[in-house]
PDB file of C-alpha atoms and ligand atoms in Angstrom:
ATOM      1  CA  MET A  20     -15.919  18.462   1.196  1.00  0.00           C
ATOM      2  CA  THR A  21     -16.020  16.373  -1.394  1.00  0.00           C
ATOM      3  CA  THR A  22     -19.183  14.445  -2.829  1.00  0.00           C
ATOM      4  CA  GLY A  23     -20.778  12.172  -5.758  1.00  0.00           C
ATOM      5  CA  ARG A  24     -18.983   9.014  -6.553  1.00  0.00           C
ATOM      6  CA  PRO A  25     -15.662   9.064  -8.751  1.00  0.00           C
ATOM      7  CA  PRO A  26     -16.057   7.926 -12.023  1.00  0.00           C
ATOM      8  CA  VAL A  27     -14.198   3.629 -11.989  1.00  0.00           C
ATOM      9  CA  LEU A  28     -10.610   3.318 -12.755  1.00  0.00           C
ATOM     10  CA  ILE A  29     -10.267  -0.130 -11.324  1.00  0.00           C
ATOM     11  CA  SER A  30     -13.677  -1.968 -11.050  1.00  0.00           C
ATOM     12  CA  GLU A  31     -14.415  -3.828  -7.696  1.00  0.00           C
ATOM     13  CA  ALA A  32     -14.436  -7.326  -9.968  1.00  0.00           C
ATOM     14  CA  ALA A  33     -10.952  -6.318 -11.460  1.00  0.00           C
ATOM     15  CA  ILE A  34      -9.669  -5.607  -7.987  1.00  0.00           C
ATOM     16  CA  THR A  35     -11.262  -9.199  -6.581  1.00  0.00           C
ATOM     17  CA  ALA A  36      -9.303 -11.138  -9.531  1.00  0.00           C
ATOM     18  CA  ARG A  37      -6.360  -9.145  -9.115  1.00  0.00           C
ATOM     19  CA  VAL A  38      -6.001  -9.992  -5.835  1.00  0.00           C
ATOM     20  CA  GLU A  39      -6.397 -13.824  -6.140  1.00  0.00           C
ATOM     21  CA  GLU A  40      -3.547 -13.870  -8.698  1.00  0.00           C
ATOM     22  CA  LEU A  41      -1.081 -12.304  -6.229  1.00  0.00           C
ATOM     23  CA  ALA A  42      -2.297 -14.045  -3.563  1.00  0.00           C
ATOM     24  CA  ARG A  43      -1.936 -17.188  -5.446  1.00  0.00           C
ATOM     25  CA  GLN A  44       1.683 -16.061  -6.224  1.00  0.00           C
ATOM     26  CA  ILE A  45       2.662 -15.216  -3.053  1.00  0.00           C
ATOM     27  CA  SER A  46       1.559 -18.254  -1.641  1.00  0.00           C
ATOM     28  CA  THR A  47       3.617 -19.937  -4.366  1.00  0.00           C
ATOM     29  CA  ASP A  48       6.599 -17.936  -3.826  1.00  0.00           C
ATOM     30  CA  TYR A  49       6.131 -18.586   0.567  1.00  0.00           C
ATOM     31  CA  ALA A  50       5.598 -22.400   0.156  1.00  0.00           C
ATOM     32  CA  GLY A  51       7.326 -23.944   3.046  1.00  0.00           C
ATOM     33  CA  THR A  52       7.770 -20.753   4.813  1.00  0.00           C
ATOM     34  CA  ASP A  53       5.799 -20.910   8.368  1.00  0.00           C
ATOM     35  CA  ASP A  54       7.180 -17.371   9.875  1.00  0.00           C
ATOM     36  CA  LEU A  55       5.903 -14.852   7.278  1.00  0.00           C
ATOM     37  CA  LEU A  56       4.326 -11.589   8.803  1.00  0.00           C
ATOM     38  CA  LEU A  57       2.398  -9.107   6.607  1.00  0.00           C
ATOM     39  CA  VAL A  58       3.071  -5.596   7.873  1.00  0.00           C
ATOM     40  CA  GLY A  59      -0.042  -3.280   6.523  1.00  0.00           C
ATOM     41  CA  VAL A  60       0.738   0.343   6.813  1.00  0.00           C
ATOM     42  CA  LEU A  61      -1.929   2.146   7.705  1.00  0.00           C
ATOM     43  CA  ARG A  62      -4.310   3.640   7.362  1.00  0.00           C
ATOM     44  CA  GLY A  63      -4.745   2.678   3.616  1.00  0.00           C
ATOM     45  CA  ALA A  64      -3.546  -0.782   3.094  1.00  0.00           C
ATOM     46  CA  PHE A  65      -6.233  -1.840   5.457  1.00  0.00           C
ATOM     47  CA  ILE A  66      -9.103  -3.064   3.384  1.00  0.00           C
ATOM     48  CA  PHE A  67      -6.320  -4.784   0.842  1.00  0.00           C
ATOM     49  CA  LEU A  68      -4.819  -6.665   3.684  1.00  0.00           C
ATOM     50  CA  ALA A  69      -7.715  -7.746   4.451  1.00  0.00           C
ATOM     51  CA  ASP A  70      -8.437  -9.345   1.402  1.00  0.00           C
ATOM     52  CA  LEU A  71      -5.324 -10.386   0.329  1.00  0.00           C
ATOM     53  CA  SER A  72      -4.394 -12.032   3.497  1.00  0.00           C
ATOM     54  CA  ARG A  73      -7.575 -13.908   3.505  1.00  0.00           C
ATOM     55  CA  ARG A  74      -6.803 -15.384   0.114  1.00  0.00           C
ATOM     56  CA  LEU A  75      -2.835 -16.895   0.934  1.00  0.00           C
ATOM     57  CA  THR A  76      -2.831 -20.286   1.298  1.00  0.00           C
ATOM     58  CA  VAL A  77       0.483 -20.089   3.629  1.00  0.00           C
ATOM     59  CA  PRO A  78       0.539 -19.723   7.166  1.00  0.00           C
ATOM     60  CA  CYS A  79       0.875 -15.669   8.580  1.00  0.00           C
ATOM     61  CA  SER A  80       0.493 -13.262  11.511  1.00  0.00           C
ATOM     62  CA  VAL A  81      -0.164  -9.589  10.588  1.00  0.00           C
ATOM     63  CA  ASP A  82       0.806  -6.531  11.851  1.00  0.00           C
ATOM     64  CA  PHE A  83       0.402  -2.815  11.497  1.00  0.00           C
ATOM     65  CA  ILE A  84       2.754   0.250  11.397  1.00  0.00           C
ATOM     66  CA  ALA A  85       1.138   3.773  10.243  1.00  0.00           C
ATOM     67  CA  LEU A  86       2.971   6.822   8.984  1.00  0.00           C
ATOM     68  CA  SER A  87       2.659  10.385   7.986  1.00  0.00           C
ATOM     69  CA  HIS A  88       3.779  11.423   4.879  1.00  0.00           C
ATOM     70  CA  TYR A  89       4.326  15.400   4.411  1.00  0.00           C
ATOM     71  CA  GLN A  90       3.608  16.990   1.135  1.00  0.00           C
ATOM     72  CA  HIS A  91       4.460  20.675   0.299  1.00  0.00           C
ATOM     73  CA  GLY A  92       1.370  21.119  -2.087  1.00  0.00           C
ATOM     74  CA  SER A  93       0.988  18.541  -4.701  1.00  0.00           C
ATOM     75  CA  SER A  94       5.037  17.640  -4.363  1.00  0.00           C
ATOM     76  CA  PRO A  95       6.494  14.754  -1.236  1.00  0.00           C
ATOM     77  CA  SER A  96       8.742  16.466   0.560  1.00  0.00           C
ATOM     78  CA  GLY A  97      10.297  13.398   1.190  1.00  0.00           C
ATOM     79  CA  ALA A  98       9.790  13.902   4.998  1.00  0.00           C
ATOM     80  CA  VAL A  99       8.145  10.893   6.731  1.00  0.00           C
ATOM     81  CA  ARG A 100       7.225  10.103  10.158  1.00  0.00           C
ATOM     82  CA  LEU A 101       6.635   7.119  11.902  1.00  0.00           C
ATOM     83  CA  ILE A 102       3.061   7.442  13.674  1.00  0.00           C
ATOM     84  CA  MET A 103       2.562   3.680  14.832  1.00  0.00           C
ATOM     85  CA  ASP A 104       5.807   0.753  15.371  1.00  0.00           C
ATOM     86  CA  LEU A 105       4.792  -2.326  15.160  1.00  0.00           C
ATOM     87  CA  ARG A 106       4.086  -4.573  18.067  1.00  0.00           C
ATOM     88  CA  VAL A 107       6.100  -7.695  17.620  1.00  0.00           C
ATOM     89  CA  GLU A 108      10.364  -8.349  16.551  1.00  0.00           C
ATOM     90  CA  ILE A 109      10.914  -9.027  13.087  1.00  0.00           C
ATOM     91  CA  ALA A 110      14.313 -10.168  13.697  1.00  0.00           C
ATOM     92  CA  GLY A 111      14.307 -13.980  12.044  1.00  0.00           C
ATOM     93  CA  LYS A 112      11.118 -13.598  10.255  1.00  0.00           C
ATOM     94  CA  HIS A 113       9.807 -13.222   6.552  1.00  0.00           C
ATOM     95  CA  VAL A 114       8.092  -9.978   5.988  1.00  0.00           C
ATOM     96  CA  LEU A 115       5.946  -8.938   3.478  1.00  0.00           C
ATOM     97  CA  LEU A 116       5.310  -5.607   3.792  1.00  0.00           C
ATOM     98  CA  VAL A 117       1.638  -4.407   2.065  1.00  0.00           C
ATOM     99  CA  GLU A 118       0.887  -0.924   0.788  1.00  0.00           C
ATOM    100  CA  ASP A 119      -2.073   0.538  -1.243  1.00  0.00           C
ATOM    101  CA  ILE A 120      -0.396   2.993  -3.445  1.00  0.00           C
ATOM    102  CA  VAL A 121       3.213   3.597  -4.365  1.00  0.00           C
ATOM    103  CA  ASP A 122       3.581   7.182  -5.757  1.00  0.00           C
ATOM    104  CA  SER A 123       7.232   8.640  -4.932  1.00  0.00           C
ATOM    105  CA  GLY A 124       8.450   5.774  -3.280  1.00  0.00           C
ATOM    106  CA  ASP A 125       9.794   8.146  -0.667  1.00  0.00           C
ATOM    107  CA  THR A 126       7.133   6.229   2.138  1.00  0.00           C
ATOM    108  CA  LEU A 127       8.626   3.054   1.309  1.00  0.00           C
ATOM    109  CA  ALA A 128      12.456   3.821   0.977  1.00  0.00           C
ATOM    110  CA  TYR A 129      11.592   5.300   4.930  1.00  0.00           C
ATOM    111  CA  LEU A 130      10.433   1.726   5.831  1.00  0.00           C
ATOM    112  CA  VAL A 131      12.583  -0.284   4.429  1.00  0.00           C
ATOM    113  CA  ARG A 132      15.624   1.703   5.393  1.00  0.00           C
ATOM    114  CA  MET A 133      14.297   1.232   8.991  1.00  0.00           C
ATOM    115  CA  LEU A 134      12.594  -2.621   8.952  1.00  0.00           C
ATOM    116  CA  GLU A 135      16.049  -3.559   7.436  1.00  0.00           C
ATOM    117  CA  VAL A 136      18.423  -2.734  10.780  1.00  0.00           C
ATOM    118  CA  ARG A 137      15.741  -5.097  12.172  1.00  0.00           C
ATOM    119  CA  ARG A 138      17.561  -7.922  10.967  1.00  0.00           C
ATOM    120  CA  PRO A 139      14.485  -9.581   9.435  1.00  0.00           C
ATOM    121  CA  ALA A 140      15.087 -13.016   7.436  1.00  0.00           C
ATOM    122  CA  SER A 141      13.759 -11.650   4.074  1.00  0.00           C
ATOM    123  CA  LEU A 142      11.507  -7.874   3.358  1.00  0.00           C
ATOM    124  CA  LYS A 143       9.507  -8.162   0.566  1.00  0.00           C
ATOM    125  CA  ILE A 144       7.236  -5.177  -0.521  1.00  0.00           C
ATOM    126  CA  CYS A 145       3.466  -5.867  -2.376  1.00  0.00           C
ATOM    127  CA  THR A 146       1.234  -2.921  -3.467  1.00  0.00           C
ATOM    128  CA  LEU A 147      -1.900  -2.839  -5.302  1.00  0.00           C
ATOM    129  CA  THR A 148      -0.915   0.239  -6.942  1.00  0.00           C
ATOM    130  CA  ARG A 149       1.781   1.943  -8.232  1.00  0.00           C
ATOM    131  CA  LYS A 150       2.216   5.307  -9.965  1.00  0.00           C
ATOM    132  CA  PRO A 151       5.024   4.395 -12.676  1.00  0.00           C
ATOM    133  CA  ASP A 152       5.590   8.075 -13.990  1.00  0.00           C
ATOM    134  CA  ARG A 153       5.996   9.533 -10.404  1.00  0.00           C
ATOM    135  CA  LEU A 154       8.550   6.857  -9.006  1.00  0.00           C
ATOM    136  CA  THR A 155      11.492   8.491  -7.769  1.00  0.00           C
ATOM    137  CA  SER A 156      13.067   6.286  -5.015  1.00  0.00           C
ATOM    138  CA  GLY A 157      14.977   3.755  -6.053  1.00  0.00           C
ATOM    139  CA  VAL A 158      12.648   0.981  -4.109  1.00  0.00           C
ATOM    140  CA  ARG A 159      12.497  -2.561  -5.175  1.00  0.00           C
ATOM    141  CA  LEU A 160       8.653  -3.639  -5.562  1.00  0.00           C
ATOM    142  CA  ASP A 161       8.224  -7.743  -5.535  1.00  0.00           C
ATOM    143  CA  TYR A 162       4.691  -7.561  -6.504  1.00  0.00           C
ATOM    144  CA  VAL A 163       2.327  -4.716  -7.962  1.00  0.00           C
ATOM    145  CA  GLY A 164      -1.565  -5.024  -8.723  1.00  0.00           C
ATOM    146  CA  PHE A 165      -1.598  -2.280 -11.354  1.00  0.00           C
ATOM    147  CA  ASP A 166       0.186   0.553 -13.013  1.00  0.00           C
ATOM    148  CA  ILE A 167      -2.126   2.991 -12.778  1.00  0.00           C
ATOM    149  CA  PRO A 168      -1.598   6.620 -14.210  1.00  0.00           C
ATOM    150  CA  ASP A 169      -0.529   9.835 -12.308  1.00  0.00           C
ATOM    151  CA  ARG A 170      -4.139  10.671 -11.203  1.00  0.00           C
ATOM    152  CA  TRP A 171      -5.207  10.883  -7.382  1.00  0.00           C
ATOM    153  CA  VAL A 172      -7.614   8.095  -7.046  1.00  0.00           C
ATOM    154  CA  VAL A 173      -9.232   7.123  -3.797  1.00  0.00           C
ATOM    155  CA  GLY A 174     -11.629   3.671  -2.824  1.00  0.00           C
ATOM    156  CA  TYR A 175     -10.634   0.823  -1.162  1.00  0.00           C
ATOM    157  CA  GLY A 176      -8.584   2.069   1.646  1.00  0.00           C
ATOM    158  CA  LEU A 177      -7.184   5.242  -0.730  1.00  0.00           C
ATOM    159  CA  ASP A 178      -8.328   8.717   0.320  1.00  0.00           C
ATOM    160  CA  TYR A 179      -8.199  12.378  -0.367  1.00  0.00           C
ATOM    161  CA  ASP A 180      -8.791  14.020   3.238  1.00  0.00           C
ATOM    162  CA  ASP A 181     -10.046  10.948   4.952  1.00  0.00           C
ATOM    163  CA  THR A 182     -12.848  10.354   2.519  1.00  0.00           C
ATOM    164  CA  PHE A 183     -13.810   7.806   0.028  1.00  0.00           C
ATOM    165  CA  ARG A 184     -12.185   5.195   1.757  1.00  0.00           C
ATOM    166  CA  THR A 185     -14.907   3.168   1.908  1.00  0.00           C
ATOM    167  CA  LEU A 186     -15.703   2.791  -2.013  1.00  0.00           C
ATOM    168  CA  PRO A 187     -15.469  -0.725  -2.663  1.00  0.00           C
ATOM    169  CA  TYR A 188     -13.606   0.069  -6.136  1.00  0.00           C
ATOM    170  CA  ILE A 189     -10.961   2.473  -6.911  1.00  0.00           C
ATOM    171  CA  GLY A 190     -12.388   5.555  -8.308  1.00  0.00           C
ATOM    172  CA  VAL A 191     -10.383   8.657  -9.569  1.00  0.00           C
ATOM    173  CA  LEU A 192     -10.845  12.241  -8.647  1.00  0.00           C
ATOM    174  CA  GLU A 193     -11.275  15.221 -11.246  1.00  0.00           C
ATOM    175  CA  PRO A 194      -8.450  17.035 -11.537  1.00  0.00           C
ATOM    176  CA  THR A 195     -10.398  20.410  -9.839  1.00  0.00           C
ATOM    177  CA  GLU A 196     -11.370  18.053  -6.865  1.00  0.00           C
ATOM    178  CA  ALA A 197      -8.138  16.094  -6.700  1.00  0.00           C
ATOM    179  CA  ALA A 198      -5.101  17.546  -4.305  1.00  0.00           C
ATOM    180  CA  PRO A 199      -3.236  20.214  -5.986  1.00  0.00           C
ATOM    181  CA  GLY A 200      -1.213  20.118  -9.073  1.00  0.00           C
ATOM    182  CA  ARG A 201      -3.037  16.632  -9.680  1.00  0.00           C
TER     183      ARG A 201
HETATM  184  P1  LIG B  18       5.000   7.993  -1.233  1.00  0.00           P
HETATM  185  O1  LIG B  18       5.077   9.198  -2.106  1.00  0.00           O
HETATM  186  O2  LIG B  18       5.005   6.739  -2.705  1.00  0.00           O
HETATM  187  O3  LIG B  18       5.679   7.978  -0.480  1.00  0.00           O
HETATM  188  O4  LIG B  18       3.323   8.031  -1.307  1.00  0.00           O
HETATM  189  C1  LIG B  18       3.152   8.674  -0.401  1.00  0.00           C
HETATM  190  C2  LIG B  18       1.495   8.524   0.085  1.00  0.00           C
HETATM  191  O5  LIG B  18       0.797   9.379  -0.567  1.00  0.00           O
HETATM  192  C3  LIG B  18       0.886   7.078  -0.136  1.00  0.00           C
HETATM  193  O6  LIG B  18       0.812   5.965   0.881  1.00  0.00           O
HETATM  194  C4  LIG B  18      -0.330   7.294   0.225  1.00  0.00           C
HETATM  195  O7  LIG B  18      -1.142   7.405   1.478  1.00  0.00           O
HETATM  196  C5  LIG B  18      -0.883   8.763  -0.645  1.00  0.00           C
HETATM  197  N1  LIG B  18      -0.939   9.068  -2.077  1.00  0.00           N
HETATM  198  C6  LIG B  18      -0.463   8.886  -2.955  1.00  0.00           C
HETATM  199  N2  LIG B  18      -0.730   8.849  -4.393  1.00  0.00           N
HETATM  200  C7  LIG B  18      -2.339   8.594  -3.854  1.00  0.00           C
HETATM  201  C8  LIG B  18      -3.593   8.631  -4.499  1.00  0.00           C
HETATM  202  O8  LIG B  18      -3.659   8.735  -5.777  1.00  0.00           O
HETATM  203  N3  LIG B  18      -4.215   8.422  -3.700  1.00  0.00           N
HETATM  204  C9  LIG B  18      -4.624   8.610  -2.304  1.00  0.00           C
HETATM  205  N4  LIG B  18      -3.352   8.672  -1.744  1.00  0.00           N
HETATM  206  C10 LIG B  18      -2.346   8.668  -1.986  1.00  0.00           C
HETATM  207 MG1  LIG B  19       0.003   4.608   2.003  1.00  0.00          MG
END
């Protein structure tokens, strides 16, 4: 069990300001759209989605999808499994996938493949954080909150072994207590 408060990488104030900017950008881009569907990827995206959605000025509905991503040690295996599907049909809707973090990009690549066959009117991706050093899958990210270093980050929805999700800021774990090899 990891204890103590991880050092701050992105403060609560910085997150609030950036979420506000993203919401403004998304509201501009989707102006006039009346069937925007925000799809939160559980569990990590729940806080970001809650804050982002409340700042949008365009009408939208919300749904969730849950995936599990298998890791082999510190390197992602690329194997992703669907745990819980959407409740709604997305055909003809403008879908915005909302993610907490893009690391290798495998999770998103899987999701995009899965959702595109359902024929949404459009499919875009918004992620709060991205680790550019590790991105290996060729997914196009439409909105990125923060580029972060290749460290294990927690808080604001992000966890380490299910702890730290409810920290109000994004902190970084020391290499010794972080996931192996990070
Ligand atoms: P992917 O490698 O882009 O497929 O990311 C897989 C998943 O690993 C993400 O959706 C997160 O759940 C998790 N993840 C990757 N890096 C971190 C991190 O630094 N902190 C917390 N979770 C992470
Ligand atoms: Mg995630």
